[in-house]
mmCIF file of C-alpha atoms in Angstrom:
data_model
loop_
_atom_site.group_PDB
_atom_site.id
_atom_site.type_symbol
_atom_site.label_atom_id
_atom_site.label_comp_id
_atom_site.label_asym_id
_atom_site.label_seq_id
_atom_site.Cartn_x
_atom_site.Cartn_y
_atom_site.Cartn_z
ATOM 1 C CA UNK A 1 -63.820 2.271 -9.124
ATOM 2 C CA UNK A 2 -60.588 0.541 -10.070
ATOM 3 C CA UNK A 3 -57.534 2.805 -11.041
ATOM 4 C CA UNK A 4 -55.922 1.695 -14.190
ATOM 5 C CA UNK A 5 -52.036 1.776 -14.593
ATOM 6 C CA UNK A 6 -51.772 1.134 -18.287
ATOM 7 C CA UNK A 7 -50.289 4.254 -19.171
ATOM 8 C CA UNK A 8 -47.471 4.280 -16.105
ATOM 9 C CA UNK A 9 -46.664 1.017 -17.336
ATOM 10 C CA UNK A 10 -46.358 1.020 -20.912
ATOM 11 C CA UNK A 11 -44.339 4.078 -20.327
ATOM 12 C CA UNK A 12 -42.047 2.004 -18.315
ATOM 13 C CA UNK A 13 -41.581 -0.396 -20.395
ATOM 14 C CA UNK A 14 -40.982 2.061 -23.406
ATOM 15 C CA UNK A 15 -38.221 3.518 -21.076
ATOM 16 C CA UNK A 16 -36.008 -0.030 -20.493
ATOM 17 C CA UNK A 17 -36.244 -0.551 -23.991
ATOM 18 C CA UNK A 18 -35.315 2.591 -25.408
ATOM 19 C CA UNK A 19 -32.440 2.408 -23.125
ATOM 20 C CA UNK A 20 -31.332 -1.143 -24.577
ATOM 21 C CA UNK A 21 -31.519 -0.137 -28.165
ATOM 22 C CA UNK A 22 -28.697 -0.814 -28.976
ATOM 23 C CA UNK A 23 -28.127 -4.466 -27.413
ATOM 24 C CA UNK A 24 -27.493 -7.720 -28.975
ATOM 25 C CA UNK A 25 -30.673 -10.260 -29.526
ATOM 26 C CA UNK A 26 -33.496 -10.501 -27.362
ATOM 27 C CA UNK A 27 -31.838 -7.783 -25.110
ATOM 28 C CA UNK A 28 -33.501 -5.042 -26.799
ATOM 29 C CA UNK A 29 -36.725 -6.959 -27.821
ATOM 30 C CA UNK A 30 -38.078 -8.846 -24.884
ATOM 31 C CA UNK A 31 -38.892 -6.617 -21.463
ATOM 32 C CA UNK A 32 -37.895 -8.814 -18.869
ATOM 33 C CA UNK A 33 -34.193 -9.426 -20.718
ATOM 34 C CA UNK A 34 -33.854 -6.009 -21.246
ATOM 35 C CA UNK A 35 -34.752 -4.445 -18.061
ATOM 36 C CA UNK A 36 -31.897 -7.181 -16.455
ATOM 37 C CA UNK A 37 -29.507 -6.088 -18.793
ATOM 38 C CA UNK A 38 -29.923 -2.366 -18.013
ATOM 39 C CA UNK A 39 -29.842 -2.709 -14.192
ATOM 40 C CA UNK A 40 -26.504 -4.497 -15.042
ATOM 41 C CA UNK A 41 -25.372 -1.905 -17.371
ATOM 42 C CA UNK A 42 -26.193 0.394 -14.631
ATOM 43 C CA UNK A 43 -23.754 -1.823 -12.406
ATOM 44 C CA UNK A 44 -21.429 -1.800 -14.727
ATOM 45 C CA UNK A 45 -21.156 1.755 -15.354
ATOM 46 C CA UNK A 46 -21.067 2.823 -11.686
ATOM 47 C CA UNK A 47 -17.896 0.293 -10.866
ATOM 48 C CA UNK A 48 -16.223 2.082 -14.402
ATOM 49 C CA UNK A 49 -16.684 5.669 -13.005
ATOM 50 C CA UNK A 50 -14.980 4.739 -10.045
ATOM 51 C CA UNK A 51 -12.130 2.503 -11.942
ATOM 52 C CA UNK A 52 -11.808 5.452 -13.987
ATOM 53 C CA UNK A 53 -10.405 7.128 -11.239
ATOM 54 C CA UNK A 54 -8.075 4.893 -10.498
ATOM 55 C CA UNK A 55 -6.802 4.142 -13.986
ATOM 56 C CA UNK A 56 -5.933 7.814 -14.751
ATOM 57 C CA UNK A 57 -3.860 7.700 -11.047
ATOM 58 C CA UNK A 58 -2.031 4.307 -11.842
ATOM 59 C CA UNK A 59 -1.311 6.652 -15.435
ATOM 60 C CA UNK A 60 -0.119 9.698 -14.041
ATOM 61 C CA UNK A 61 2.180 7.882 -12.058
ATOM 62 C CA UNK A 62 3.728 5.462 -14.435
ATOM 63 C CA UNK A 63 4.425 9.027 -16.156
ATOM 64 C CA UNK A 64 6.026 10.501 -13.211
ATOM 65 C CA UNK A 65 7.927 7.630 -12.526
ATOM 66 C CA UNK A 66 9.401 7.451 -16.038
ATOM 67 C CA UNK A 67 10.587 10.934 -15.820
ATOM 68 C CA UNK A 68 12.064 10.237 -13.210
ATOM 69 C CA UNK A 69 14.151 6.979 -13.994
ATOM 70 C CA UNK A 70 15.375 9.440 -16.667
ATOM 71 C CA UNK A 71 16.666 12.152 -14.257
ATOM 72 C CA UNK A 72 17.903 9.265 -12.072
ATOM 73 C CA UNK A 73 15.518 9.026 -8.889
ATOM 74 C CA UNK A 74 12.903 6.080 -7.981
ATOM 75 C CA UNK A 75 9.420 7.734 -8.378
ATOM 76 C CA UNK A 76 9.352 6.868 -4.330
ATOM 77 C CA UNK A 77 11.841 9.106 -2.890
ATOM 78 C CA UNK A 78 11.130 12.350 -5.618
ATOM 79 C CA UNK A 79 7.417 12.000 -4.250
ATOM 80 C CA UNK A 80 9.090 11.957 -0.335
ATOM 81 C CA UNK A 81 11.238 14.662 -1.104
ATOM 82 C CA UNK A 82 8.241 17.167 -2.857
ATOM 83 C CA UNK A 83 6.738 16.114 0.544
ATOM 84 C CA UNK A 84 9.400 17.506 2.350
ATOM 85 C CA UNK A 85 9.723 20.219 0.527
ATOM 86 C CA UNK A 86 6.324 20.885 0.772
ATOM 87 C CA UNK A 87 5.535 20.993 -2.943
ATOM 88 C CA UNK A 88 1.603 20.499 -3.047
ATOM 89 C CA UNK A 89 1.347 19.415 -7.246
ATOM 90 C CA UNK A 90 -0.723 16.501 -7.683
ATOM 91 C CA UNK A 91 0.348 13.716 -9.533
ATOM 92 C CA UNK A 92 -2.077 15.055 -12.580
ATOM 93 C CA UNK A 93 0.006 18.183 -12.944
ATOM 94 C CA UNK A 94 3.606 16.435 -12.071
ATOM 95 C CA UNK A 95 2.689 13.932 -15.084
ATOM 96 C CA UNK A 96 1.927 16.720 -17.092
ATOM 97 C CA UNK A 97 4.728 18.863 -16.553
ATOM 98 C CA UNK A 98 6.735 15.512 -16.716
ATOM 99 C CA UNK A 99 5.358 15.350 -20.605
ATOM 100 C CA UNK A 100 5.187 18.706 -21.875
ATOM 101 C CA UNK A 101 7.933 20.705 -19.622
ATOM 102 C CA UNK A 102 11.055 18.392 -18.813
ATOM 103 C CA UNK A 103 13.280 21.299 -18.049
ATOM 104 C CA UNK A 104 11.106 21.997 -15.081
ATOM 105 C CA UNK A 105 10.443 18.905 -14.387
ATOM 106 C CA UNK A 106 14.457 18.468 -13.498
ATOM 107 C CA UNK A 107 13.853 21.522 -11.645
ATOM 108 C CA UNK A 108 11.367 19.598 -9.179
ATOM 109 C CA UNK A 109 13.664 16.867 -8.972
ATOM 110 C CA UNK A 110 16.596 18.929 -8.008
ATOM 111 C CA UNK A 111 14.270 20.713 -5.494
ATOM 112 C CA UNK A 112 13.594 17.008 -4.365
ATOM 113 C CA UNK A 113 16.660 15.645 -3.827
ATOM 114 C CA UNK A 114 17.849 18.984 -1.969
ATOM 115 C CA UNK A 115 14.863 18.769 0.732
ATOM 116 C CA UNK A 116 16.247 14.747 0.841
ATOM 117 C CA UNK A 117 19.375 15.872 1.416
ATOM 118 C CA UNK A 118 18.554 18.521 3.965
ATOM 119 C CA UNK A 119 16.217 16.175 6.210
ATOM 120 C CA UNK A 120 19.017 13.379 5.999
ATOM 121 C CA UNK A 121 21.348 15.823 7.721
ATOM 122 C CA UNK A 122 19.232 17.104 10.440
#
């Protein structure tokens, strides 16, 4: 007795092109087209969750560095001297206090350039 699949398969199908509903031509028509242009999609979107990541990190830090061309200090050395001065904010809350809270924003920047000054004279 022969096991039929039809069922599995149409259900398959049905799946690849629901998911490319909404693409251009024979993309969301024809199975084979579709199911190549989903596994690409699929590519696609894995590489942008990671780039994601990165963008918002390249962001935050043309923030911080902006603040800090306007208090006077490379983005560089105020990072080095939060180091040494063992500040741990990440660079997501430093570009957010850099927006929203410049007054203590200088603050960390004075704190900075006191912990540079301090290791420079050990």
């Amino acid at each position: 007795m022969r096991v039929k699949g039809g069922t599995v398969r149409h259900a398959n199908r049905k799946r690849i092109l629901k998911r490319a509903s909404g693409f251009f031509g024979a993309r969301h028509r024809l199975y084979k087209t579709a199911k190549e242009s989903v596994m690409r999609a699929d590519a696609y979107s894995f590489n942008g969750r990671k780039e994601r990541k990165q963008d918002f990190r390249k962001l935050w830090i043309r923030r911080i560095s902006a603040a800090c061309k306007l208090e006077g200090i490379s983005y560089s050395k105020f990072m080095y001297g939060m180091k040494l001065a063992n500040v741990a904010l990440n660079r997501k809350m430093l570009s957010e206090i850099a927006g929203t809270n410049p007054d203590q924003f200088h603050n960390l920047v004075e704190l900075a350039n006191k912990a540079i000054a301090e290791s420079e004279t050990k």
